PDB file of C-alpha atoms in Angstrom:
ATOM      1  CA  MET F   1      24.397   0.892   2.958  1.00 55.00           C
ATOM      2  CA  ASN F   2      23.406   3.419   5.652  1.00 64.00           C
ATOM      3  CA  ASN F   3      20.279   4.427   3.701  1.00 83.00           C
ATOM      4  CA  THR F   4      19.357   0.762   3.306  1.00 88.00           C
ATOM      5  CA  MET F   5      19.852   0.129   7.014  1.00 87.00           C
ATOM      6  CA  ASP F   6      17.675   3.151   7.871  1.00 87.00           C
ATOM      7  CA  THR F   7      14.875   1.889   5.603  1.00 89.00           C
ATOM      8  CA  LEU F   8      15.040  -1.588   7.122  1.00 89.00           C
ATOM      9  CA  ALA F   9      15.075  -0.315  10.699  1.00 87.00           C
ATOM     10  CA  ARG F  10      11.973   1.863  10.110  1.00 85.00           C
ATOM     11  CA  SER F  11       9.930  -0.916   8.529  1.00 86.00           C
ATOM     12  CA  LEU F  12       7.392  -3.019  10.413  1.00 78.00           C
ATOM     13  CA  LEU F  13       8.805  -6.113   8.759  1.00 80.00           C
ATOM     14  CA  PHE F  14      12.233  -5.717  10.325  1.00 83.00           C
ATOM     15  CA  SER F  15      11.375  -3.736  13.457  1.00 76.00           C
ATOM     16  CA  GLY F  16      13.031  -4.923  16.653  1.00 75.00           C
ATOM     17  CA  LEU F  17      15.812  -6.843  14.938  1.00 78.00           C
ATOM     18  CA  PRO F  18      19.347  -6.214  16.232  1.00 83.00           C
ATOM     19  CA  ALA F  19      21.822  -4.297  14.091  1.00 85.00           C
ATOM     20  CA  GLU F  20      23.729  -7.462  13.233  1.00 85.00           C
ATOM     21  CA  GLN F  21      20.656  -9.094  11.683  1.00 84.00           C
ATOM     22  CA  LEU F  22      19.686  -5.881   9.906  1.00 87.00           C
ATOM     23  CA  GLY F  23      23.170  -5.890   8.427  1.00 89.00           C
ATOM     24  CA  GLN F  24      22.684  -9.437   7.146  1.00 89.00           C
ATOM     25  CA  ILE F  25      19.405  -8.412   5.511  1.00 90.00           C
ATOM     26  CA  ALA F  26      21.014  -5.324   3.991  1.00 92.00           C
ATOM     27  CA  ASP F  27      23.733  -7.540   2.537  1.00 93.00           C
ATOM     28  CA  ILE F  28      21.230  -9.442   0.374  1.00 93.00           C
ATOM     29  CA  ALA F  29      19.146  -6.380  -0.601  1.00 95.00           C
ATOM     30  CA  VAL F  30      19.522  -5.105  -4.158  1.00 95.00           C
ATOM     31  CA  THR F  31      18.690  -1.433  -4.752  1.00 95.00           C
ATOM     32  CA  ARG F  32      16.640  -0.781  -7.882  1.00 96.00           C
ATOM     33  CA  LYS F  33      15.506   2.621  -9.162  1.00 97.00           C
ATOM     34  CA  PHE F  34      12.373   3.137 -11.260  1.00 98.00           C
ATOM     35  CA  ALA F  35      10.926   6.055 -13.175  1.00 98.00           C
ATOM     36  CA  ARG F  36       7.321   7.172 -12.607  1.00 95.00           C
ATOM     37  CA  ASN F  37       4.707   4.767 -14.038  1.00 95.00           C
ATOM     38  CA  ALA F  38       7.312   2.019 -14.512  1.00 98.00           C
ATOM     39  CA  VAL F  39       6.302  -1.637 -14.252  1.00 97.00           C
ATOM     40  CA  VAL F  40       7.910  -3.483 -11.342  1.00 97.00           C
ATOM     41  CA  PHE F  41       6.362  -6.841 -12.175  1.00 97.00           C
ATOM     42  CA  HIS F  42       3.367  -8.243 -14.018  1.00 96.00           C
ATOM     43  CA  GLU F  43       0.775 -10.668 -12.697  1.00 94.00           C
ATOM     44  CA  GLY F  44       2.068 -14.146 -13.504  1.00 93.00           C
ATOM     45  CA  ASP F  45       5.769 -13.238 -13.414  1.00 94.00           C
ATOM     46  CA  PRO F  46       7.891 -15.703 -11.405  1.00 93.00           C
ATOM     47  CA  GLY F  47       7.950 -14.879  -7.682  1.00 90.00           C
ATOM     48  CA  ILE F  48      11.731 -14.807  -7.441  1.00 92.00           C
ATOM     49  CA  GLY F  49      11.790 -12.397  -4.516  1.00 92.00           C
ATOM     50  CA  PHE F  50       9.974  -9.477  -2.949  1.00 92.00           C
ATOM     51  CA  TYR F  51      10.386  -5.723  -2.660  1.00 96.00           C
ATOM     52  CA  MET F  52      10.364  -2.951  -0.091  1.00 95.00           C
ATOM     53  CA  VAL F  53       9.782   0.713  -0.894  1.00 96.00           C
ATOM     54  CA  ALA F  54      12.762   2.857   0.105  1.00 95.00           C
ATOM     55  CA  ALA F  55      11.417   6.030  -1.534  1.00 95.00           C
ATOM     56  CA  GLY F  56       8.350   6.875  -3.617  1.00 95.00           C
ATOM     57  CA  LYS F  57       5.047   5.041  -3.990  1.00 93.00           C
ATOM     58  CA  VAL F  58       4.016   1.778  -5.668  1.00 96.00           C
ATOM     59  CA  LYS F  59       0.549   0.531  -6.580  1.00 94.00           C
ATOM     60  CA  ILE F  60      -0.555  -3.106  -6.669  1.00 93.00           C
ATOM     61  CA  TYR F  61      -3.415  -3.679  -9.071  1.00 93.00           C
ATOM     62  CA  LYS F  62      -5.388  -6.135 -11.181  1.00 91.00           C
ATOM     63  CA  MET F  63      -6.605  -5.639 -14.732  1.00 88.00           C
ATOM     64  CA  SER F  64     -10.013  -6.859 -15.922  1.00 82.00           C
ATOM     65  CA  PRO F  65     -10.392  -8.494 -19.353  1.00 83.00           C
ATOM     66  CA  ASP F  66     -11.825  -5.212 -20.680  1.00 82.00           C
ATOM     67  CA  GLY F  67      -8.794  -3.265 -19.467  1.00 81.00           C
ATOM     68  CA  LYS F  68     -10.268  -1.714 -16.326  1.00 83.00           C
ATOM     69  CA  GLU F  69      -7.770  -1.213 -13.503  1.00 86.00           C
ATOM     70  CA  GLN F  70      -8.585  -2.024  -9.876  1.00 85.00           C
ATOM     71  CA  ILE F  71      -5.995  -0.833  -7.370  1.00 87.00           C
ATOM     72  CA  LEU F  72      -5.598  -3.223  -4.447  1.00 86.00           C
ATOM     73  CA  HIS F  73      -2.933  -1.457  -2.392  1.00 86.00           C
ATOM     74  CA  ILE F  74      -0.683   1.571  -2.465  1.00 89.00           C
ATOM     75  CA  PHE F  75       2.624   1.263  -0.630  1.00 90.00           C
ATOM     76  CA  GLY F  76       5.075   3.914   0.574  1.00 91.00           C
ATOM     77  CA  PRO F  77       8.508   3.984   2.238  1.00 92.00           C
ATOM     78  CA  GLY F  78       9.245   1.091   4.571  1.00 90.00           C
ATOM     79  CA  GLU F  79       6.413  -1.098   3.278  1.00 89.00           C
ATOM     80  CA  PRO F  80       7.094  -4.489   1.651  1.00 90.00           C
ATOM     81  CA  PHE F  81       5.137  -5.914  -1.267  1.00 92.00           C
ATOM     82  CA  GLY F  82       5.160  -9.103  -3.305  1.00 90.00           C
ATOM     83  CA  GLU F  83       6.278 -11.043  -0.246  1.00 83.00           C
ATOM     84  CA  VAL F  84       3.725 -13.873  -0.361  1.00 77.00           C
ATOM     85  CA  PRO F  85       5.593 -15.796  -3.118  1.00 76.00           C
ATOM     86  CA  VAL F  86       8.559 -15.984  -0.725  1.00 76.00           C
ATOM     87  CA  PHE F  87       6.737 -18.805   1.067  1.00 73.00           C
ATOM     88  CA  HIS F  88       5.268 -20.795  -1.809  1.00 75.00           C
ATOM     89  CA  GLY F  89       7.332 -19.777  -4.833  1.00 76.00           C
ATOM     90  CA  ASN F  90       4.271 -19.243  -7.033  1.00 84.00           C
ATOM     91  CA  PRO F  91       4.027 -16.375  -9.549  1.00 91.00           C
ATOM     92  CA  PHE F  92       3.043 -12.863  -8.473  1.00 91.00           C
ATOM     93  CA  PRO F  93      -0.771 -12.722  -8.135  1.00 89.00           C
ATOM     94  CA  ALA F  94      -1.116  -9.085  -9.276  1.00 92.00           C
ATOM     95  CA  ASN F  95       0.701  -6.291 -11.084  1.00 95.00           C
ATOM     96  CA  ALA F  96       2.959  -3.654  -9.523  1.00 96.00           C
ATOM     97  CA  SER F  97       4.024  -0.307 -10.940  1.00 97.00           C
ATOM     98  CA  THR F  98       5.326   2.976  -9.594  1.00 97.00           C
ATOM     99  CA  LEU F  99       3.143   6.027  -8.977  1.00 93.00           C
ATOM    100  CA  THR F 100       6.206   8.246  -8.595  1.00 93.00           C
ATOM    101  CA  GLU F 101       9.911   7.945  -9.146  1.00 96.00           C
ATOM    102  CA  ALA F 102      10.856   5.205  -6.730  1.00 97.00           C
ATOM    103  CA  GLU F 103      13.778   3.458  -5.123  1.00 96.00           C
ATOM    104  CA  LEU F 104      13.047  -0.142  -4.167  1.00 97.00           C
ATOM    105  CA  LEU F 105      14.945  -2.797  -2.270  1.00 97.00           C
ATOM    106  CA  PHE F 106      14.725  -6.254  -3.831  1.00 97.00           C
ATOM    107  CA  PHE F 107      15.230  -9.378  -1.698  1.00 94.00           C
ATOM    108  CA  PRO F 108      15.982 -12.582  -3.682  1.00 94.00           C
ATOM    109  CA  ARG F 109      13.851 -15.480  -2.482  1.00 92.00           C
ATOM    110  CA  PRO F 110      16.603 -18.124  -1.875  1.00 91.00           C
ATOM    111  CA  ALA F 111      18.762 -15.805   0.231  1.00 92.00           C
ATOM    112  CA  PHE F 112      15.801 -14.471   2.204  1.00 89.00           C
ATOM    113  CA  VAL F 113      14.388 -17.946   2.923  1.00 87.00           C
ATOM    114  CA  GLU F 114      17.791 -18.908   4.299  1.00 88.00           C
ATOM    115  CA  LEU F 115      17.721 -15.885   6.597  1.00 86.00           C
ATOM    116  CA  ILE F 116      14.234 -16.742   7.858  1.00 83.00           C
ATOM    117  CA  THR F 117      15.276 -20.268   8.794  1.00 84.00           C
ATOM    118  CA  ARG F 118      18.052 -18.793  10.937  1.00 82.00           C
ATOM    119  CA  THR F 119      16.005 -15.912  12.402  1.00 79.00           C
ATOM    120  CA  PRO F 120      12.680 -16.931  14.013  1.00 79.00           C
ATOM    121  CA  SER F 121      11.925 -13.317  15.021  1.00 77.00           C
ATOM    122  CA  LEU F 122      12.009 -12.334  11.349  1.00 78.00           C
ATOM    123  CA  ALA F 123       9.440 -15.012  10.541  1.00 77.00           C
ATOM    124  CA  LEU F 124       7.175 -13.657  13.306  1.00 78.00           C
ATOM    125  CA  ASN F 125       7.511 -10.138  11.905  1.00 76.00           C
ATOM    126  CA  MET F 126       6.502 -11.420   8.476  1.00 73.00           C
ATOM    127  CA  LEU F 127       3.423 -13.071   9.968  1.00 76.00           C
ATOM    128  CA  ALA F 128       2.474  -9.757  11.599  1.00 76.00           C
ATOM    129  CA  VAL F 129       2.815  -7.905   8.291  1.00 73.00           C
ATOM    130  CA  LEU F 130       0.789 -10.520   6.419  1.00 71.00           C
ATOM    131  CA  ALA F 131      -1.928 -10.433   9.114  1.00 72.00           C
ATOM    132  CA  GLN F 132      -2.122  -6.649   8.782  1.00 72.00           C
ATOM    133  CA  ARG F 133      -2.300  -7.002   5.000  1.00 68.00           C
ATOM    134  CA  LEU F 134      -5.133  -9.528   5.335  1.00 69.00           C
ATOM    135  CA  ARG F 135      -7.049  -7.114   7.554  1.00 70.00           C
ATOM    136  CA  ARG F 136      -6.705  -4.364   4.958  1.00 69.00           C
ATOM    137  CA  PHE F 137      -7.881  -6.747   2.222  1.00 64.00           C
ATOM    138  CA  ALA F 138     -10.909  -7.746   4.297  1.00 65.00           C
ATOM    139  CA  THR F 139     -11.820  -4.081   4.815  1.00 67.00           C
ATOM    140  CA  GLN F 140     -11.428  -3.349   1.114  1.00 64.00           C
ATOM    141  CA  ILE F 141     -13.574  -6.333   0.125  1.00 65.00           C
ATOM    142  CA  GLU F 142     -16.255  -5.198   2.578  1.00 63.00           C
ATOM    143  CA  ASN F 143     -16.164  -1.669   1.168  1.00 62.00           C
ATOM    144  CA  LEU F 144     -16.337  -2.772  -2.462  1.00 59.00           C
ATOM    145  CA  SER F 145     -19.027  -5.407  -1.987  1.00 59.00           C
ATOM    146  CA  LEU F 146     -21.274  -3.976   0.722  1.00 59.00           C
ATOM    147  CA  LYS F 147     -21.002  -0.189   0.452  1.00 76.00           C
ATOM    148  CA  GLU F 148     -21.919   2.337  -2.181  1.00 84.00           C
ATOM    149  CA  VAL F 149     -19.183   4.678  -3.387  1.00 85.00           C
ATOM    150  CA  PRO F 150     -19.976   7.451  -0.824  1.00 88.00           C
ATOM    151  CA  GLY F 151     -19.548   4.909   1.967  1.00 86.00           C
ATOM    152  CA  ARG F 152     -16.279   3.694   0.464  1.00 85.00           C
ATOM    153  CA  LEU F 153     -14.963   7.249   0.329  1.00 88.00           C
ATOM    154  CA  ALA F 154     -16.048   7.948   3.907  1.00 88.00           C
ATOM    155  CA  SER F 155     -14.324   4.756   5.076  1.00 84.00           C
ATOM    156  CA  TYR F 156     -11.138   5.688   3.234  1.00 85.00           C
ATOM    157  CA  LEU F 157     -11.109   9.175   4.738  1.00 88.00           C
ATOM    158  CA  GLY F 158     -11.527   7.602   8.174  1.00 86.00           C
ATOM    159  CA  TYR F 159      -8.650   5.226   7.446  1.00 81.00           C
ATOM    160  CA  LEU F 160      -6.416   8.137   6.395  1.00 85.00           C
ATOM    161  CA  ALA F 161      -7.381  10.129   9.508  1.00 87.00           C
ATOM    162  CA  GLU F 162      -6.343   7.208  11.701  1.00 83.00           C
ATOM    163  CA  GLU F 163      -3.138   6.591   9.735  1.00 80.00           C
ATOM    164  CA  GLN F 164      -2.137  10.264   9.700  1.00 84.00           C
ATOM    165  CA  GLY F 165      -3.132  10.812  13.328  1.00 87.00           C
ATOM    166  CA  ASN F 166      -5.403  13.785  12.657  1.00 88.00           C
ATOM    167  CA  PRO F 167      -9.188  13.415  13.088  1.00 88.00           C
ATOM    168  CA  ASP F 168      -9.946  16.867  11.647  1.00 90.00           C
ATOM    169  CA  ARG F 169      -8.251  16.722   8.255  1.00 91.00           C
ATOM    170  CA  VAL F 170      -6.416  14.356   5.962  1.00 91.00           C
ATOM    171  CA  VAL F 171      -4.039  14.828   3.052  1.00 91.00           C
ATOM    172  CA  LEU F 172      -4.632  12.622   0.033  1.00 88.00           C
ATOM    173  CA  ASP F 173      -1.396  10.822  -0.754  1.00 80.00           C
ATOM    174  CA  ILE F 174      -2.467   9.877  -4.285  1.00 82.00           C
ATOM    175  CA  PRO F 175      -4.163  11.752  -7.159  1.00 84.00           C
ATOM    176  CA  LYS F 176      -7.959  11.616  -7.229  1.00 85.00           C
ATOM    177  CA  GLY F 177      -7.875   9.483 -10.383  1.00 85.00           C
ATOM    178  CA  GLN F 178      -5.892   6.838  -8.516  1.00 86.00           C
ATOM    179  CA  LEU F 179      -8.207   7.173  -5.531  1.00 87.00           C
ATOM    180  CA  ALA F 180     -11.185   6.500  -7.813  1.00 88.00           C
ATOM    181  CA  SER F 181      -9.543   3.267  -8.995  1.00 85.00           C
ATOM    182  CA  LEU F 182      -8.790   2.266  -5.401  1.00 84.00           C
ATOM    183  CA  LEU F 183     -12.456   2.782  -4.486  1.00 85.00           C
ATOM    184  CA  GLY F 184     -13.769   0.990  -7.563  1.00 83.00           C
ATOM    185  CA  ALA F 185     -15.368   4.110  -9.043  1.00 84.00           C
ATOM    186  CA  SER F 186     -14.952   6.370 -12.054  1.00 87.00           C
ATOM    187  CA  SER F 187     -13.241   9.746 -11.697  1.00 89.00           C
ATOM    188  CA  GLU F 188     -16.497  11.493 -12.628  1.00 90.00           C
ATOM    189  CA  THR F 189     -18.457   9.634  -9.950  1.00 91.00           C
ATOM    190  CA  LEU F 190     -15.855  10.421  -7.311  1.00 90.00           C
ATOM    191  CA  SER F 191     -15.860  14.124  -8.244  1.00 91.00           C
ATOM    192  CA  ARG F 192     -19.659  14.234  -7.876  1.00 92.00           C
ATOM    193  CA  ILE F 193     -19.449  12.585  -4.448  1.00 92.00           C
ATOM    194  CA  PHE F 194     -16.797  15.040  -3.264  1.00 92.00           C
ATOM    195  CA  ALA F 195     -19.052  17.883  -4.429  1.00 92.00           C
ATOM    196  CA  ARG F 196     -22.125  16.372  -2.735  1.00 93.00           C
ATOM    197  CA  MET F 197     -20.281  15.833   0.570  1.00 92.00           C
ATOM    198  CA  THR F 198     -19.053  19.419   0.386  1.00 93.00           C
ATOM    199  CA  ASP F 199     -22.601  20.717  -0.196  1.00 92.00           C
ATOM    200  CA  GLU F 200     -23.837  18.632   2.752  1.00 92.00           C
ATOM    201  CA  GLY F 201     -21.233  20.203   5.032  1.00 92.00           C
ATOM    202  CA  LEU F 202     -19.406  16.926   5.671  1.00 92.00           C
ATOM    203  CA  ILE F 203     -16.057  17.968   4.217  1.00 91.00           C
ATOM    204  CA  ARG F 204     -14.174  20.947   2.792  1.00 92.00           C
ATOM    205  CA  VAL F 205     -11.708  20.307  -0.013  1.00 91.00           C
ATOM    206  CA  GLU F 206      -8.564  22.404  -0.430  1.00 91.00           C
ATOM    207  CA  GLY F 207      -6.464  20.735  -3.107  1.00 88.00           C
ATOM    208  CA  ARG F 208      -5.327  17.432  -1.627  1.00 88.00           C
ATOM    209  CA  THR F 209      -6.273  18.477   1.913  1.00 91.00           C
ATOM    210  CA  ILE F 210      -9.715  17.272   3.015  1.00 92.00           C
ATOM    211  CA  HIS F 211     -11.144  18.882   6.149  1.00 93.00           C
ATOM    212  CA  LEU F 212     -13.489  16.501   7.981  1.00 92.00           C
ATOM    213  CA  LEU F 213     -16.236  18.810   9.233  1.00 88.00           C
ATOM    214  CA  ASP F 214     -18.790  16.250  10.462  1.00 85.00           C
ATOM    215  CA  GLN F 215     -16.992  13.102  11.569  1.00 82.00           C
ATOM    216  CA  ALA F 216     -20.112  11.489  13.070  1.00 82.00           C
ATOM    217  CA  ALA F 217     -22.001  11.787   9.777  1.00 82.00           C
ATOM    218  CA  LEU F 218     -19.002  10.426   7.860  1.00 81.00           C
ATOM    219  CA  ARG F 219     -18.874   7.402  10.159  1.00 78.00           C
ATOM    220  CA  GLU F 220     -22.581   6.761   9.527  1.00 77.00           C
ATOM    221  CA  ARG F 221     -21.870   6.664   5.794  1.00 73.00           C
TER     222      ARG F 221
END
């Protein structure tokens, strides 16, 4: 229970709620453990509740008719996913699977809806999370539709720098193959762009650490 309470208290979704309300949320949470690359739910499965990452990483993705994967989001500890069906009860609109071994908290829809009706501040927190999610979707759509792959990579590196609070270097939190899917590119194309940016003096790559050598030029991309 203490680990669950800690996860809830650190999350944006439940931030600012008093301990009593966090306890009520923890009471309805079901802990589920998954191996690496395990399916959490498929697109079209009934939206019977939503999840929050307690440990590990989860990807949300769509599959094209020809089997190509497009990653939409990657979530880590404290981040909820699959929460939209809580409001309308429709099926999940995308797939979810684990990138690592993961521990997830599952919140059944009926019990959570009852909590929301009794806790207006929780509903406001959910609106804030969904607004943030919409902003990230809008940025991703802009990147995929209006920018070439080098621009998408530059934007993602800028996003990581802001998220990690370090303008000089970032640490990739996913393998480069997964990053290629997130950016809508092939692994080979992404490798060539990393090499080109390195040759141009924009970045220096050390494993998963990317040093941002020319931030102004990256922003122009």
